[in-house]
Structure formats: C-alpha cells, structure tokens
Amino acid sequence: VAGNPMGIPSRFKDPMDPANSAWMPNSVPGVKSQPWKYNYMDGECGIRNLDYNYDRLDPEIPDLPRPDNQNCSNIRDNVLHPTLPDKLIGMERVAETRRAKYVGISQLSDDYLDTSGVLMSFEGELEDEEDMIAMLTQYGQFEFGSGDQFGTTFKPPVFTEYKMAPDWDTRFHQYERFYNDRARYSLACVLNPESCPVNFADQISKGHT
C-alpha cells in the first residue's frame, strides 16, 4: 500500500525553529514581547523536553498516559481578542498650579510663647497687587480674628476621579530583563501570581485599571 514513508504529517510547530519565532507583537509602545519559542516554554512544566523522552519508534506510545498540558505552556501568547481603547492610567502629574496670597491669623497660647492651633485664614489680594496684610497695618485689625476652630493654611491638592493602575508600565511586558523572567516557573510569578503569564488577551479588560 502506497503511503507517506514518514508517517502521518504533523501540524506541530517546532518552537526551536527560528522561523516560527520571527514575528513578535509590537503594535503599541506598551507591549514588550519575547520570541514565541520562550512563550512555548512559559508554563507550569517549565523548560522541558518537548518529546517527553519518548522514542518515536516505541510501539507502546499509544498506551502511555498522556501528560496534562493544560497549563504547561503559554503557546497561545497572542490569541484573538477585541481591541479595546487603551485606558491604562499612568503616573499622576500636575496639570495646573496657582500661587495665592493669604493672611493667617493665629490665636496665641496662654503664655504668649506659641500658637494654639486656632487659626483663620483669608485668601485674596488688594488693588494694585497689594498684600492683604496692608489692611492690618493701615486700618488696624479690621475686625479680623482667629475664630474658634483649629485650622491650617495648607490647601490639599485636588485629584481627578482617575486612579493610576499599579502595573500601567509593565502589564503588557512578557519579560523584564531576561526572556521568561515572568514565566509561571519564575520567582516573580511565585511572588506575584497575578503578574504572569502574559498572553495579552488576559491583560485586556474593560476599564484597564
């Protein structure tokens, strides 16, 4: 009977063939991809023999137990996924600042050697950019007082409702310094299992935060 002398043709993609790792995702600046060869080894099985030490001519191969390869590899490192808007919030920055003039009136302690913390502050400016302290020097106290509440002249910054994602700069990195340093068997993955592995599809979620 005529047939293929090499047996049944296989669709297996050899990860050791450089041609299968020639292309790497690089569509956006936040993506740091590694060759598919290393993603193939990125799994709970770690770096392993791809043939599991089987002899191709071993007649017992059909009867041998099949290994569980469900989490053995990150072979689907770039599966089909929707292209959602990139909403990763990066580092916060100051969008607007302003300088303001103010007068702070503090109540002294009973021994007149310190302030008591009771304070009233007024923000503003007079005509011709004159400081408000001129109202005290020229017109007396002008009925200004320290009030009866503890206060401060510090005005906290105003933040937006957006929050920075803790992994905004590394979420789409398949490695940091060396290939597979974010693999399942790496120390980084043991310390922070949520950071690995990176197959891009799992890293994309609504909101991206």
PDB file of C-alpha atoms in Angstrom:
ATOM      1  CA  VAL A   1       0.000   0.000   0.000  1.00  0.00           C
ATOM      2  CA  ALA A   2       1.451   3.345  -1.004  1.00  0.00           C
ATOM      3  CA  GLY A   3       1.676   5.884   1.757  1.00  0.00           C
ATOM      4  CA  ASN A   4       3.766   8.505   3.408  1.00  0.00           C
ATOM      5  CA  PRO A   5       7.061   6.876   4.434  1.00  0.00           C
ATOM      6  CA  MET A   6       7.415   9.418   7.260  1.00  0.00           C
ATOM      7  CA  GLY A   7       4.030   8.595   8.769  1.00  0.00           C
ATOM      8  CA  ILE A   8       1.127  10.957   9.303  1.00  0.00           C
ATOM      9  CA  PRO A   9       2.085  14.581   8.577  1.00  0.00           C
ATOM     10  CA  SER A  10       2.011  16.674  11.734  1.00  0.00           C
ATOM     11  CA  ARG A  11       0.877  20.256  12.195  1.00  0.00           C
ATOM     12  CA  PHE A  12       3.202  20.612  15.164  1.00  0.00           C
ATOM     13  CA  LYS A  13       5.121  23.875  15.098  1.00  0.00           C
ATOM     14  CA  ASP A  14       8.635  23.338  16.303  1.00  0.00           C
ATOM     15  CA  PRO A  15       9.458  26.106  18.802  1.00  0.00           C
ATOM     16  CA  MET A  16      13.159  25.565  18.138  1.00  0.00           C
ATOM     17  CA  ASP A  17      12.725  26.585  14.512  1.00  0.00           C
ATOM     18  CA  PRO A  18      13.694  30.301  14.306  1.00  0.00           C
ATOM     19  CA  ALA A  19      11.161  30.795  11.513  1.00  0.00           C
ATOM     20  CA  ASN A  20       8.306  30.207  13.975  1.00  0.00           C
ATOM     21  CA  SER A  21       9.572  32.994  16.247  1.00  0.00           C
ATOM     22  CA  ALA A  22      10.341  35.533  13.541  1.00  0.00           C
ATOM     23  CA  TRP A  23       7.249  37.653  14.257  1.00  0.00           C
ATOM     24  CA  MET A  24       6.552  39.268  17.624  1.00  0.00           C
ATOM     25  CA  PRO A  25       3.720  41.642  18.606  1.00  0.00           C
ATOM     26  CA  ASN A  26       4.858  45.258  18.589  1.00  0.00           C
ATOM     27  CA  SER A  27       1.760  47.247  17.668  1.00  0.00           C
ATOM     28  CA  VAL A  28       1.769  49.595  20.677  1.00  0.00           C
ATOM     29  CA  PRO A  29       4.650  51.035  22.737  1.00  0.00           C
ATOM     30  CA  GLY A  30       3.449  49.349  25.940  1.00  0.00           C
ATOM     31  CA  VAL A  31       3.980  45.854  24.509  1.00  0.00           C
ATOM     32  CA  LYS A  32       7.290  44.161  25.276  1.00  0.00           C
ATOM     33  CA  SER A  33       7.151  40.773  23.624  1.00  0.00           C
ATOM     34  CA  GLN A  34       9.553  37.862  23.520  1.00  0.00           C
ATOM     35  CA  PRO A  35      10.112  35.170  20.871  1.00  0.00           C
ATOM     36  CA  TRP A  36       7.386  32.541  20.674  1.00  0.00           C
ATOM     37  CA  LYS A  37       9.991  29.893  21.453  1.00  0.00           C
ATOM     38  CA  TYR A  38      10.170  31.171  25.023  1.00  0.00           C
ATOM     39  CA  ASN A  39       6.415  31.537  25.352  1.00  0.00           C
ATOM     40  CA  TYR A  40       6.132  27.890  24.368  1.00  0.00           C
ATOM     41  CA  MET A  41       8.295  27.072  27.397  1.00  0.00           C
ATOM     42  CA  ASP A  42       6.387  29.522  29.610  1.00  0.00           C
ATOM     43  CA  GLY A  43       4.188  27.237  31.678  1.00  0.00           C
ATOM     44  CA  GLU A  44       3.917  25.170  34.802  1.00  0.00           C
ATOM     45  CA  CYS A  45       6.064  22.491  33.161  1.00  0.00           C
ATOM     46  CA  GLY A  46       8.944  24.924  32.778  1.00  0.00           C
ATOM     47  CA  ILE A  47      11.814  24.216  30.436  1.00  0.00           C
ATOM     48  CA  ARG A  48      11.251  20.607  29.418  1.00  0.00           C
ATOM     49  CA  ASN A  49      11.976  18.031  26.759  1.00  0.00           C
ATOM     50  CA  LEU A  50       9.426  18.581  24.040  1.00  0.00           C
ATOM     51  CA  ASP A  51       9.186  14.846  23.276  1.00  0.00           C
ATOM     52  CA  TYR A  52       8.941  13.847  26.954  1.00  0.00           C
ATOM     53  CA  ASN A  53      11.822  11.435  26.293  1.00  0.00           C
ATOM     54  CA  TYR A  54       9.556   9.264  24.129  1.00  0.00           C
ATOM     55  CA  ASP A  55      11.132   7.183  21.424  1.00  0.00           C
ATOM     56  CA  ARG A  56       9.320   7.784  18.145  1.00  0.00           C
ATOM     57  CA  LEU A  57       9.641   4.107  17.294  1.00  0.00           C
ATOM     58  CA  ASP A  58       8.320   2.914  20.645  1.00  0.00           C
ATOM     59  CA  PRO A  59       5.274   0.716  19.885  1.00  0.00           C
ATOM     60  CA  GLU A  60       3.879   1.391  23.373  1.00  0.00           C
ATOM     61  CA  ILE A  61       3.381   5.132  22.769  1.00  0.00           C
ATOM     62  CA  PRO A  62      -0.402   4.798  22.112  1.00  0.00           C
ATOM     63  CA  ASP A  63      -0.825   3.122  25.502  1.00  0.00           C
ATOM     64  CA  LEU A  64       1.294   5.525  27.544  1.00  0.00           C
ATOM     65  CA  PRO A  65      -0.534   8.005  29.811  1.00  0.00           C
ATOM     66  CA  ARG A  66      -0.974  11.387  28.236  1.00  0.00           C
ATOM     67  CA  PRO A  67       0.540  14.275  30.181  1.00  0.00           C
ATOM     68  CA  ASP A  68      -1.744  17.075  31.296  1.00  0.00           C
ATOM     69  CA  ASN A  69      -0.595  20.048  29.256  1.00  0.00           C
ATOM     70  CA  GLN A  70      -3.440  22.410  30.094  1.00  0.00           C
ATOM     71  CA  ASN A  71      -1.188  24.899  31.882  1.00  0.00           C
ATOM     72  CA  CYS A  72       2.051  23.552  30.508  1.00  0.00           C
ATOM     73  CA  SER A  73       2.661  26.297  28.018  1.00  0.00           C
ATOM     74  CA  ASN A  74       1.853  29.843  27.006  1.00  0.00           C
ATOM     75  CA  ILE A  75       1.697  28.654  23.418  1.00  0.00           C
ATOM     76  CA  ARG A  76      -1.287  30.931  22.689  1.00  0.00           C
ATOM     77  CA  ASP A  77       0.648  34.049  23.608  1.00  0.00           C
ATOM     78  CA  ASN A  78      -1.315  36.328  21.293  1.00  0.00           C
ATOM     79  CA  VAL A  79      -4.789  34.836  20.898  1.00  0.00           C
ATOM     80  CA  LEU A  80      -7.548  36.705  19.102  1.00  0.00           C
ATOM     81  CA  HIS A  81      -9.009  39.373  21.379  1.00  0.00           C
ATOM     82  CA  PRO A  82     -11.045  42.555  20.996  1.00  0.00           C
ATOM     83  CA  THR A  83      -9.205  45.808  20.535  1.00  0.00           C
ATOM     84  CA  LEU A  84     -10.451  47.964  23.395  1.00  0.00           C
ATOM     85  CA  PRO A  85      -9.473  51.608  23.940  1.00  0.00           C
ATOM     86  CA  ASP A  86      -6.281  51.908  25.950  1.00  0.00           C
ATOM     87  CA  LYS A  87      -7.372  53.387  29.269  1.00  0.00           C
ATOM     88  CA  LEU A  88      -4.364  52.487  31.361  1.00  0.00           C
ATOM     89  CA  ILE A  89      -3.806  55.431  33.667  1.00  0.00           C
ATOM     90  CA  GLY A  90      -0.126  56.215  34.080  1.00  0.00           C
ATOM     91  CA  MET A  91       1.743  58.297  36.595  1.00  0.00           C
ATOM     92  CA  GLU A  92      -0.055  61.290  38.005  1.00  0.00           C
ATOM     93  CA  ARG A  93       1.223  64.695  37.041  1.00  0.00           C
ATOM     94  CA  VAL A  94       0.383  68.234  37.999  1.00  0.00           C
ATOM     95  CA  ALA A  95      -1.997  69.677  35.438  1.00  0.00           C
ATOM     96  CA  GLU A  96      -2.377  73.173  36.901  1.00  0.00           C
ATOM     97  CA  THR A  97      -0.898  75.148  39.762  1.00  0.00           C
ATOM     98  CA  ARG A  98      -1.506  78.620  41.099  1.00  0.00           C
ATOM     99  CA  ARG A  99       0.000  80.938  43.667  1.00  0.00           C
ATOM    100  CA  ALA A 100      -2.292  82.697  46.099  1.00  0.00           C
ATOM    101  CA  LYS A 101      -1.837  85.418  48.696  1.00  0.00           C
ATOM    102  CA  TYR A 102      -3.412  84.926  52.073  1.00  0.00           C
ATOM    103  CA  VAL A 103      -3.374  86.168  55.639  1.00  0.00           C
ATOM    104  CA  GLY A 104      -3.382  83.709  58.523  1.00  0.00           C
ATOM    105  CA  ILE A 105      -4.419  84.894  61.988  1.00  0.00           C
ATOM    106  CA  SER A 106      -3.479  82.538  64.823  1.00  0.00           C
ATOM    107  CA  GLN A 107      -4.514  82.603  68.440  1.00  0.00           C
ATOM    108  CA  LEU A 108      -1.559  82.609  70.828  1.00  0.00           C
ATOM    109  CA  SER A 109      -1.183  80.246  73.725  1.00  0.00           C
ATOM    110  CA  ASP A 110      -1.874  81.460  77.256  1.00  0.00           C
ATOM    111  CA  ASP A 111       1.811  82.239  77.872  1.00  0.00           C
ATOM    112  CA  TYR A 112       2.099  84.080  74.531  1.00  0.00           C
ATOM    113  CA  LEU A 113       5.094  81.933  73.609  1.00  0.00           C
ATOM    114  CA  ASP A 114       3.476  79.779  70.949  1.00  0.00           C
ATOM    115  CA  THR A 115       0.407  79.468  68.769  1.00  0.00           C
ATOM    116  CA  SER A 116      -2.519  77.383  69.943  1.00  0.00           C
ATOM    117  CA  GLY A 117      -3.572  75.961  66.568  1.00  0.00           C
ATOM    118  CA  VAL A 118      -6.755  78.022  66.405  1.00  0.00           C
ATOM    119  CA  LEU A 119      -6.435  79.800  63.086  1.00  0.00           C
ATOM    120  CA  MET A 120      -8.418  81.686  60.493  1.00  0.00           C
ATOM    121  CA  SER A 121      -7.048  82.358  57.032  1.00  0.00           C
ATOM    122  CA  PHE A 122      -8.193  84.736  54.301  1.00  0.00           C
ATOM    123  CA  GLU A 123      -7.136  84.426  50.686  1.00  0.00           C
ATOM    124  CA  GLY A 124      -7.094  87.365  48.336  1.00  0.00           C
ATOM    125  CA  GLU A 125      -5.326  90.456  47.118  1.00  0.00           C
ATOM    126  CA  LEU A 126      -5.945  94.186  47.249  1.00  0.00           C
ATOM    127  CA  GLU A 127      -5.851  96.653  44.413  1.00  0.00           C
ATOM    128  CA  ASP A 128      -2.527  97.269  42.725  1.00  0.00           C
ATOM    129  CA  GLU A 129      -1.450  93.779  43.846  1.00  0.00           C
ATOM    130  CA  GLU A 130      -1.080  94.983  47.406  1.00  0.00           C
ATOM    131  CA  ASP A 131      -0.939  92.321  50.080  1.00  0.00           C
ATOM    132  CA  MET A 132      -3.871  91.899  52.416  1.00  0.00           C
ATOM    133  CA  ILE A 133      -1.598  92.471  55.401  1.00  0.00           C
ATOM    134  CA  ALA A 134      -1.847  96.160  54.490  1.00  0.00           C
ATOM    135  CA  MET A 135      -5.409  96.104  55.833  1.00  0.00           C
ATOM    136  CA  LEU A 136      -3.991  95.354  59.262  1.00  0.00           C
ATOM    137  CA  THR A 137      -1.118  97.831  59.146  1.00  0.00           C
ATOM    138  CA  GLN A 138      -3.138 100.725  57.714  1.00  0.00           C
ATOM    139  CA  TYR A 139      -6.616 100.145  59.100  1.00  0.00           C
ATOM    140  CA  GLY A 140      -5.963  98.287  62.316  1.00  0.00           C
ATOM    141  CA  GLN A 141      -7.279  94.797  62.889  1.00  0.00           C
ATOM    142  CA  PHE A 142     -10.288  95.439  60.605  1.00  0.00           C
ATOM    143  CA  GLU A 143     -12.291  93.117  62.844  1.00  0.00           C
ATOM    144  CA  PHE A 144     -10.190  90.155  61.769  1.00  0.00           C
ATOM    145  CA  GLY A 145      -9.982  87.375  64.336  1.00  0.00           C
ATOM    146  CA  SER A 146      -8.602  83.878  64.724  1.00  0.00           C
ATOM    147  CA  GLY A 147     -12.030  82.309  65.192  1.00  0.00           C
ATOM    148  CA  ASP A 148     -12.541  79.337  67.470  1.00  0.00           C
ATOM    149  CA  GLN A 149     -11.659  76.388  65.166  1.00  0.00           C
ATOM    150  CA  PHE A 150      -8.389  74.623  64.593  1.00  0.00           C
ATOM    151  CA  GLY A 151      -7.224  75.434  61.097  1.00  0.00           C
ATOM    152  CA  THR A 152      -4.370  75.418  58.644  1.00  0.00           C
ATOM    153  CA  THR A 153      -3.206  77.434  55.693  1.00  0.00           C
ATOM    154  CA  PHE A 154      -2.449  74.255  53.747  1.00  0.00           C
ATOM    155  CA  LYS A 155      -4.785  73.555  50.851  1.00  0.00           C
ATOM    156  CA  PRO A 156      -4.681  69.891  49.756  1.00  0.00           C
ATOM    157  CA  PRO A 157      -4.301  69.196  46.035  1.00  0.00           C
ATOM    158  CA  VAL A 158      -7.400  68.320  44.057  1.00  0.00           C
ATOM    159  CA  PHE A 159      -7.280  64.936  42.303  1.00  0.00           C
ATOM    160  CA  THR A 160      -9.412  63.639  39.452  1.00  0.00           C
ATOM    161  CA  GLU A 161     -11.536  60.520  39.674  1.00  0.00           C
ATOM    162  CA  TYR A 162      -8.976  58.596  37.614  1.00  0.00           C
ATOM    163  CA  LYS A 163      -6.606  56.336  39.515  1.00  0.00           C
ATOM    164  CA  MET A 164      -3.210  55.136  38.404  1.00  0.00           C
ATOM    165  CA  ALA A 165      -3.008  51.439  37.577  1.00  0.00           C
ATOM    166  CA  PRO A 166      -0.224  49.859  39.659  1.00  0.00           C
ATOM    167  CA  ASP A 167       1.079  47.916  36.644  1.00  0.00           C
ATOM    168  CA  TRP A 168       0.470  50.548  33.999  1.00  0.00           C
ATOM    169  CA  ASP A 169       4.062  50.402  32.745  1.00  0.00           C
ATOM    170  CA  THR A 170       4.611  46.627  32.773  1.00  0.00           C
ATOM    171  CA  ARG A 171       1.231  44.955  32.194  1.00  0.00           C
ATOM    172  CA  PHE A 172       1.978  44.084  28.579  1.00  0.00           C
ATOM    173  CA  HIS A 173       5.581  43.015  29.194  1.00  0.00           C
ATOM    174  CA  GLN A 174       6.195  39.335  28.570  1.00  0.00           C
ATOM    175  CA  TYR A 175       9.594  39.734  30.210  1.00  0.00           C
ATOM    176  CA  GLU A 176      11.530  42.461  32.004  1.00  0.00           C
ATOM    177  CA  ARG A 177      15.287  41.785  31.843  1.00  0.00           C
ATOM    178  CA  PHE A 178      15.613  38.232  30.563  1.00  0.00           C
ATOM    179  CA  TYR A 179      13.315  36.045  28.475  1.00  0.00           C
ATOM    180  CA  ASN A 180      10.787  34.164  30.614  1.00  0.00           C
ATOM    181  CA  ASP A 181      11.573  36.036  33.822  1.00  0.00           C
ATOM    182  CA  ARG A 182       7.771  36.367  34.108  1.00  0.00           C
ATOM    183  CA  ALA A 183       7.078  32.720  33.272  1.00  0.00           C
ATOM    184  CA  ARG A 184       4.964  30.520  35.531  1.00  0.00           C
ATOM    185  CA  TYR A 185       8.025  28.830  36.930  1.00  0.00           C
ATOM    186  CA  SER A 186       9.893  32.100  37.615  1.00  0.00           C
ATOM    187  CA  LEU A 187      10.412  33.587  41.054  1.00  0.00           C
ATOM    188  CA  ALA A 188       8.472  36.707  40.021  1.00  0.00           C
ATOM    189  CA  CYS A 189       5.426  34.559  39.288  1.00  0.00           C
ATOM    190  CA  VAL A 190       5.742  32.726  42.597  1.00  0.00           C
ATOM    191  CA  LEU A 191       5.817  36.019  44.495  1.00  0.00           C
ATOM    192  CA  ASN A 192       3.069  37.647  42.424  1.00  0.00           C
ATOM    193  CA  PRO A 193       0.952  35.061  40.560  1.00  0.00           C
ATOM    194  CA  GLU A 194      -1.328  37.766  39.122  1.00  0.00           C
ATOM    195  CA  SER A 195       1.526  39.176  37.043  1.00  0.00           C
ATOM    196  CA  CYS A 196       2.026  36.112  34.857  1.00  0.00           C
ATOM    197  CA  PRO A 197       1.923  34.726  32.348  1.00  0.00           C
ATOM    198  CA  VAL A 198       1.384  37.490  29.810  1.00  0.00           C
ATOM    199  CA  ASN A 199      -0.622  36.383  26.778  1.00  0.00           C
ATOM    200  CA  PHE A 200      -2.138  39.822  26.007  1.00  0.00           C
ATOM    201  CA  ALA A 201      -5.727  38.513  25.904  1.00  0.00           C
ATOM    202  CA  ASP A 202      -5.873  38.100  29.699  1.00  0.00           C
ATOM    203  CA  GLN A 203      -4.326  41.524  30.220  1.00  0.00           C
ATOM    204  CA  ILE A 204      -7.096  43.327  28.336  1.00  0.00           C
ATOM    205  CA  SER A 205     -10.179  44.128  30.402  1.00  0.00           C
ATOM    206  CA  LYS A 206     -12.833  46.803  30.437  1.00  0.00           C
ATOM    207  CA  GLY A 207     -11.521  49.869  32.168  1.00  0.00           C
ATOM    208  CA  HIS A 208      -7.908  48.675  32.077  1.00  0.00           C
ATOM    209  CA  THR A 209      -7.410  49.688  35.725  1.00  0.00           C
TER     210      THR A 209
END
